[in-house]
mmCIF file of C-alpha atoms in Angstrom:
data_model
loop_
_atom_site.group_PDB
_atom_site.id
_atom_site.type_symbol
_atom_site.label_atom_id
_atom_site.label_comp_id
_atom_site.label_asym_id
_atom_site.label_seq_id
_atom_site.Cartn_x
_atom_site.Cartn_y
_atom_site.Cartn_z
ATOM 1 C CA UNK A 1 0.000 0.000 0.000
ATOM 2 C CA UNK A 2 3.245 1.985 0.237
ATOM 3 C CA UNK A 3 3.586 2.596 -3.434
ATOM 4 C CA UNK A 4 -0.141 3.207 -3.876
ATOM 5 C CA UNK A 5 -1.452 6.038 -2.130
ATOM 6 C CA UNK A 6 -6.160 5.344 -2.102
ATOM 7 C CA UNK A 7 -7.068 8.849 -0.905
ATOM 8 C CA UNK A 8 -8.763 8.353 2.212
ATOM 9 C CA UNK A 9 -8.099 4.840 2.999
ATOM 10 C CA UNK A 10 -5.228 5.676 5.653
ATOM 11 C CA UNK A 11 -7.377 7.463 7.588
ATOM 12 C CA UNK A 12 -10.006 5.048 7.518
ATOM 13 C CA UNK A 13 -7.977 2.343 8.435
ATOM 14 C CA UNK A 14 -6.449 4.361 11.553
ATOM 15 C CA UNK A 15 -10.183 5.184 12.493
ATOM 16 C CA UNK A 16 -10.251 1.504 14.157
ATOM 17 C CA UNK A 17 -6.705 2.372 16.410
ATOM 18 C CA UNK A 18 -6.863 3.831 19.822
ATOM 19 C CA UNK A 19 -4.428 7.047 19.910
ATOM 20 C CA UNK A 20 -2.132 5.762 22.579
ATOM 21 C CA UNK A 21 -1.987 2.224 21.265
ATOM 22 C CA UNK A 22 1.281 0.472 20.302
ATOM 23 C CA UNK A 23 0.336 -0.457 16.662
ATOM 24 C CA UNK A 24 2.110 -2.517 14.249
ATOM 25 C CA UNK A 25 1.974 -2.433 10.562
ATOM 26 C CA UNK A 26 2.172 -5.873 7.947
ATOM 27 C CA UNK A 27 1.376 -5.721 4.540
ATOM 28 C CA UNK A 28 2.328 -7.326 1.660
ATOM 29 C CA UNK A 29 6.283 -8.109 0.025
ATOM 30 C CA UNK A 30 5.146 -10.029 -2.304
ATOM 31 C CA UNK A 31 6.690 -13.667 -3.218
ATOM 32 C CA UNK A 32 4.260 -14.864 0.086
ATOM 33 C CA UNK A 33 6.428 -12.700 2.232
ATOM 34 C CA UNK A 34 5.056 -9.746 4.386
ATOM 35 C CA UNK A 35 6.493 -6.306 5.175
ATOM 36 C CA UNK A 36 6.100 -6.079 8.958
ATOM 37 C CA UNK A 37 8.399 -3.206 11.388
ATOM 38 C CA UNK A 38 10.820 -1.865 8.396
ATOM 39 C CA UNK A 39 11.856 -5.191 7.608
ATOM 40 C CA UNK A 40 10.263 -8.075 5.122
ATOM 41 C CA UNK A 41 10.315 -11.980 5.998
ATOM 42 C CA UNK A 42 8.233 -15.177 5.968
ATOM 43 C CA UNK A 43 4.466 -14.965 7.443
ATOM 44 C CA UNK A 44 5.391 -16.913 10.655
ATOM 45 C CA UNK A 45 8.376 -14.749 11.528
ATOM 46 C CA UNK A 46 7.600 -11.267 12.581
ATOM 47 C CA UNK A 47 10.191 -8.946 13.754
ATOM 48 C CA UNK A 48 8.154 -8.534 16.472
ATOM 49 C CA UNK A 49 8.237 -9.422 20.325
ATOM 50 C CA UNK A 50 5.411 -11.624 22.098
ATOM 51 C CA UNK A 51 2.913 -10.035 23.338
ATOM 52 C CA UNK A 52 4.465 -6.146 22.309
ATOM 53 C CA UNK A 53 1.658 -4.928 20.407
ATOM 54 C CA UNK A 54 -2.013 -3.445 21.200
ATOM 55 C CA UNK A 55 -2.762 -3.255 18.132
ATOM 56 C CA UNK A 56 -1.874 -5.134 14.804
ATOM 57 C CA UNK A 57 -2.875 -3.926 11.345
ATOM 58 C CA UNK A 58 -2.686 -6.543 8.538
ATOM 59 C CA UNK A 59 -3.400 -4.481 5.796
ATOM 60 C CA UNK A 60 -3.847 -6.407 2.081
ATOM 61 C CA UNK A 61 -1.594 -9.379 3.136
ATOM 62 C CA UNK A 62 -4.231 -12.019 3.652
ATOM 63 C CA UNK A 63 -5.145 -12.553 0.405
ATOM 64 C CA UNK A 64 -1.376 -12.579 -0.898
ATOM 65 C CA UNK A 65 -0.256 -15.430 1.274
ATOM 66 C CA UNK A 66 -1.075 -19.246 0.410
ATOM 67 C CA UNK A 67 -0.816 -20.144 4.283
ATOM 68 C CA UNK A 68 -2.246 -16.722 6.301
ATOM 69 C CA UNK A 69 -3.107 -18.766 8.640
ATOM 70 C CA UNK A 70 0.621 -18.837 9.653
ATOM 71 C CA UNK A 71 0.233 -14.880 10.105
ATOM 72 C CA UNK A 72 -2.863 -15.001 12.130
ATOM 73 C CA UNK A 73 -1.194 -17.448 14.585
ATOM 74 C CA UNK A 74 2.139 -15.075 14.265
ATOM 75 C CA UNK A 75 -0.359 -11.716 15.037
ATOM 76 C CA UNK A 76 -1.818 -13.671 18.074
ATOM 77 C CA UNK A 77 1.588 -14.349 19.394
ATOM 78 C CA UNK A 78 2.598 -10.162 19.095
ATOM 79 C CA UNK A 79 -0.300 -9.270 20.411
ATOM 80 C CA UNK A 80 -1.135 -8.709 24.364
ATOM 81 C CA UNK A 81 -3.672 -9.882 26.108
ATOM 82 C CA UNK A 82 -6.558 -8.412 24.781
ATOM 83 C CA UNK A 83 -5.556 -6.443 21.854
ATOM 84 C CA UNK A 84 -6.592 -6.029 18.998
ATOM 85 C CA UNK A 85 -6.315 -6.604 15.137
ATOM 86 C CA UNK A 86 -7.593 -4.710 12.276
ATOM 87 C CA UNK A 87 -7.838 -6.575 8.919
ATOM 88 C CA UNK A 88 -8.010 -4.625 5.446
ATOM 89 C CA UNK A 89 -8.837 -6.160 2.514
ATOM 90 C CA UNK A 90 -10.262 -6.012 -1.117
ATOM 91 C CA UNK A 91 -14.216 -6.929 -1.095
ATOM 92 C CA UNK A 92 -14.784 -6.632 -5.095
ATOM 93 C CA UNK A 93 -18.809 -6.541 -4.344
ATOM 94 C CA UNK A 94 -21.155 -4.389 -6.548
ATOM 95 C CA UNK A 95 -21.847 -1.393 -5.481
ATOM 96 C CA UNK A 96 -23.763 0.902 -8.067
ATOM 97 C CA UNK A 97 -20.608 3.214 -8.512
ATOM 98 C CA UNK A 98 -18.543 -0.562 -9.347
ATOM 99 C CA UNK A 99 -20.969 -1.774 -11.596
ATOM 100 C CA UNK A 100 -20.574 1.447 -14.142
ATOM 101 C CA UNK A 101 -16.705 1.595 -13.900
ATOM 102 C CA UNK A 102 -15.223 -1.324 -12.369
ATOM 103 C CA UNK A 103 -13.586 -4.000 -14.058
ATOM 104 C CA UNK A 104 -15.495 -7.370 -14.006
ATOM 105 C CA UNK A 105 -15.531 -8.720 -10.514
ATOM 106 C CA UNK A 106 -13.360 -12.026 -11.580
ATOM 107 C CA UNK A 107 -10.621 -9.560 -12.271
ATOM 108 C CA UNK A 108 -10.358 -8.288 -8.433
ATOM 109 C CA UNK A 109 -11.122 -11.606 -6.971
ATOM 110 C CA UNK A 110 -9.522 -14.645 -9.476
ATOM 111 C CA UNK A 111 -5.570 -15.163 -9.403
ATOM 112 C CA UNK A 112 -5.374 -14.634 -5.178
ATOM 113 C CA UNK A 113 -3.146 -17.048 -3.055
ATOM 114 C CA UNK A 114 -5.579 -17.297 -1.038
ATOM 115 C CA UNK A 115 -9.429 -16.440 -2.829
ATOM 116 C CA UNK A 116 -11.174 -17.359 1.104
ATOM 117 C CA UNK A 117 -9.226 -14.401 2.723
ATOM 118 C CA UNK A 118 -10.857 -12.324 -0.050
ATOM 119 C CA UNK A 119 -14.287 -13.803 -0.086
ATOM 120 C CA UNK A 120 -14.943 -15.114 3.445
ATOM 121 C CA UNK A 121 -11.933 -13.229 5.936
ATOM 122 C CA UNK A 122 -14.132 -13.139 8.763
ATOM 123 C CA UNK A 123 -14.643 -16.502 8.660
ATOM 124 C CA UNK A 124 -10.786 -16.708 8.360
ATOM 125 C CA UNK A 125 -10.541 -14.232 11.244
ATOM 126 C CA UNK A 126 -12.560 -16.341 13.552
ATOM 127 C CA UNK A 127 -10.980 -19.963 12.547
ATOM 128 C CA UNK A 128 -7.688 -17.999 13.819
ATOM 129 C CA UNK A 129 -9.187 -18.002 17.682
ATOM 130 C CA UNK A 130 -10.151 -13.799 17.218
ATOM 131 C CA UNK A 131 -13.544 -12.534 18.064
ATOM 132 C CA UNK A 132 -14.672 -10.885 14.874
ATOM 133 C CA UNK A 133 -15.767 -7.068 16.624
ATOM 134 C CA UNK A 134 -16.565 -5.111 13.790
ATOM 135 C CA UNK A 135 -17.423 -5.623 9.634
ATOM 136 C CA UNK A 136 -16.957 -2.271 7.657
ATOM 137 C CA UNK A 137 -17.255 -1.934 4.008
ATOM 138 C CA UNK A 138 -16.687 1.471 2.163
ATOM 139 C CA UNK A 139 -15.938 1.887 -1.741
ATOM 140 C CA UNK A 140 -12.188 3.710 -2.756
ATOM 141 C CA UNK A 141 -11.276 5.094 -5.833
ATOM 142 C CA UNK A 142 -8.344 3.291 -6.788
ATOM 143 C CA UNK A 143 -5.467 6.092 -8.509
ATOM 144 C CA UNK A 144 -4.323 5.366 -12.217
ATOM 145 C CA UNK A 145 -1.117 2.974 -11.738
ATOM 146 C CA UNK A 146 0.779 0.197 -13.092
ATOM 147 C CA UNK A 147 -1.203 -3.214 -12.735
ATOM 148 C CA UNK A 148 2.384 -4.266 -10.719
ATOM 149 C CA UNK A 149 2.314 -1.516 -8.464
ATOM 150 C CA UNK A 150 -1.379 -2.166 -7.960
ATOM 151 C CA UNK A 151 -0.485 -5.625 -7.326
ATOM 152 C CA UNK A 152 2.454 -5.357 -4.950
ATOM 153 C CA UNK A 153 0.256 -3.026 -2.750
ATOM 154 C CA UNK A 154 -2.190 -5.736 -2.401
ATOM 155 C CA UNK A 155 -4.719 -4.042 -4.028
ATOM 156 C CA UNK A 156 -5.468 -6.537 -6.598
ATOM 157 C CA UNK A 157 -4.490 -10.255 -7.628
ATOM 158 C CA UNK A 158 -0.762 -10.922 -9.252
ATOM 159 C CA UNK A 159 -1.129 -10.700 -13.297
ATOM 160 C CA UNK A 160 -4.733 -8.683 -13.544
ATOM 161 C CA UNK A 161 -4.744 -6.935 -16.047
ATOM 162 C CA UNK A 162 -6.147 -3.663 -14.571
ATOM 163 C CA UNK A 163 -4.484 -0.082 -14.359
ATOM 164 C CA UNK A 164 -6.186 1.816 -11.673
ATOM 165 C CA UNK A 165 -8.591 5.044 -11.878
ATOM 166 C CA UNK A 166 -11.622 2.437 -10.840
ATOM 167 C CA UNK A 167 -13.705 2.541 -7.872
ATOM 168 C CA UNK A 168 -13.259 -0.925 -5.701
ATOM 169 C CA UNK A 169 -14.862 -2.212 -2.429
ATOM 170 C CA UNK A 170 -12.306 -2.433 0.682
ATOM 171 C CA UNK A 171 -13.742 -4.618 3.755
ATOM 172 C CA UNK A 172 -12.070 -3.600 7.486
ATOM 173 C CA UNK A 173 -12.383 -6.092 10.155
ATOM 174 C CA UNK A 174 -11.444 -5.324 13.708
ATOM 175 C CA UNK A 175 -11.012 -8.647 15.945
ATOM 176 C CA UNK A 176 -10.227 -8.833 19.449
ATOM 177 C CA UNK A 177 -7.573 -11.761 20.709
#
């Protein structure tokens, strides 16, 4: 999400993070790696000590990953008792706005790792030991950019053939440990 800047989204996101919380940041590297604290490794393996975080945002890495299971079970570990995890993700549904100017939906679901953490996350979410809190969906005018760089920000699968300037559904789950 680094390399694509969604106006508004940021803010969104941080709308589900307590001020004062410890918060940290995954996303995706690409090659079923995630970018977590400055650094990028394996899913399992986050630079990250146990229980060190209040909040965890895992923002368009679930999808990307052919095991996110492995980072659900990593995010649990990072997390303190009680914290808290907020999960970003594409949700290509059809809003009115999609239906005129997005691309077919099989072009923002077909070609994931991982096609459940795009069509049924919460269901991912709760299989992971979380208690799902919260289910937000908003629509996000995605910028004109290279499919790749659309791609490596998570924002849609590896090899569509899209090139931003299209609205597309985003889904925000917040789950407590």
């Amino acid at each position: 999400m680094d390399d694509v800047e969604v106006p508004g989204l940021r803010g969104w996101i941080t709308a589900a993070v307590p001020r004062e919380a410890r918060v940290v940041e995954v996303g995706p590297a690409g090659g079923g790696l995630v970018r977590c604290a400055g650094g990028i490794g394996p899913p399992g393996s986050l630079p990250v000590a146990t229980s060190d975080a209040d909040v965890v945002v895992v923002a368009f890495a679930l999808p990307c990953l052919e095991r996110p299971q492995e980072l659900l079970a990593e995010v649990r570990r990072v997390l303190r008792p009680a914290g808290s995890m907020v999960v970003v993700g594409p949700a290509p549904g059809r809003s009115p706005a999609e239906l005129r100017r997005a691309p077919p939906r099989r072009t923002l679901r077909d070609g994931w790792a991982c096609p459940t953490a795009v069509d049924h996350p919460g269901w991912m979410v709760a299989a992971a030991d979380f208690a799902v809190l919260g289910d937000d969906r908003r629509v996000f005018e995605i910028p004109e950019a290279p499919a790749d760089a659309l791609a490596g920000a998570g924002l849609c699968p590896p090899g569509a053939e899209v090139a931003g300037g299209f609205p597309m559904g985003v889904r925000r789950l917040v789950a407590r440990r």
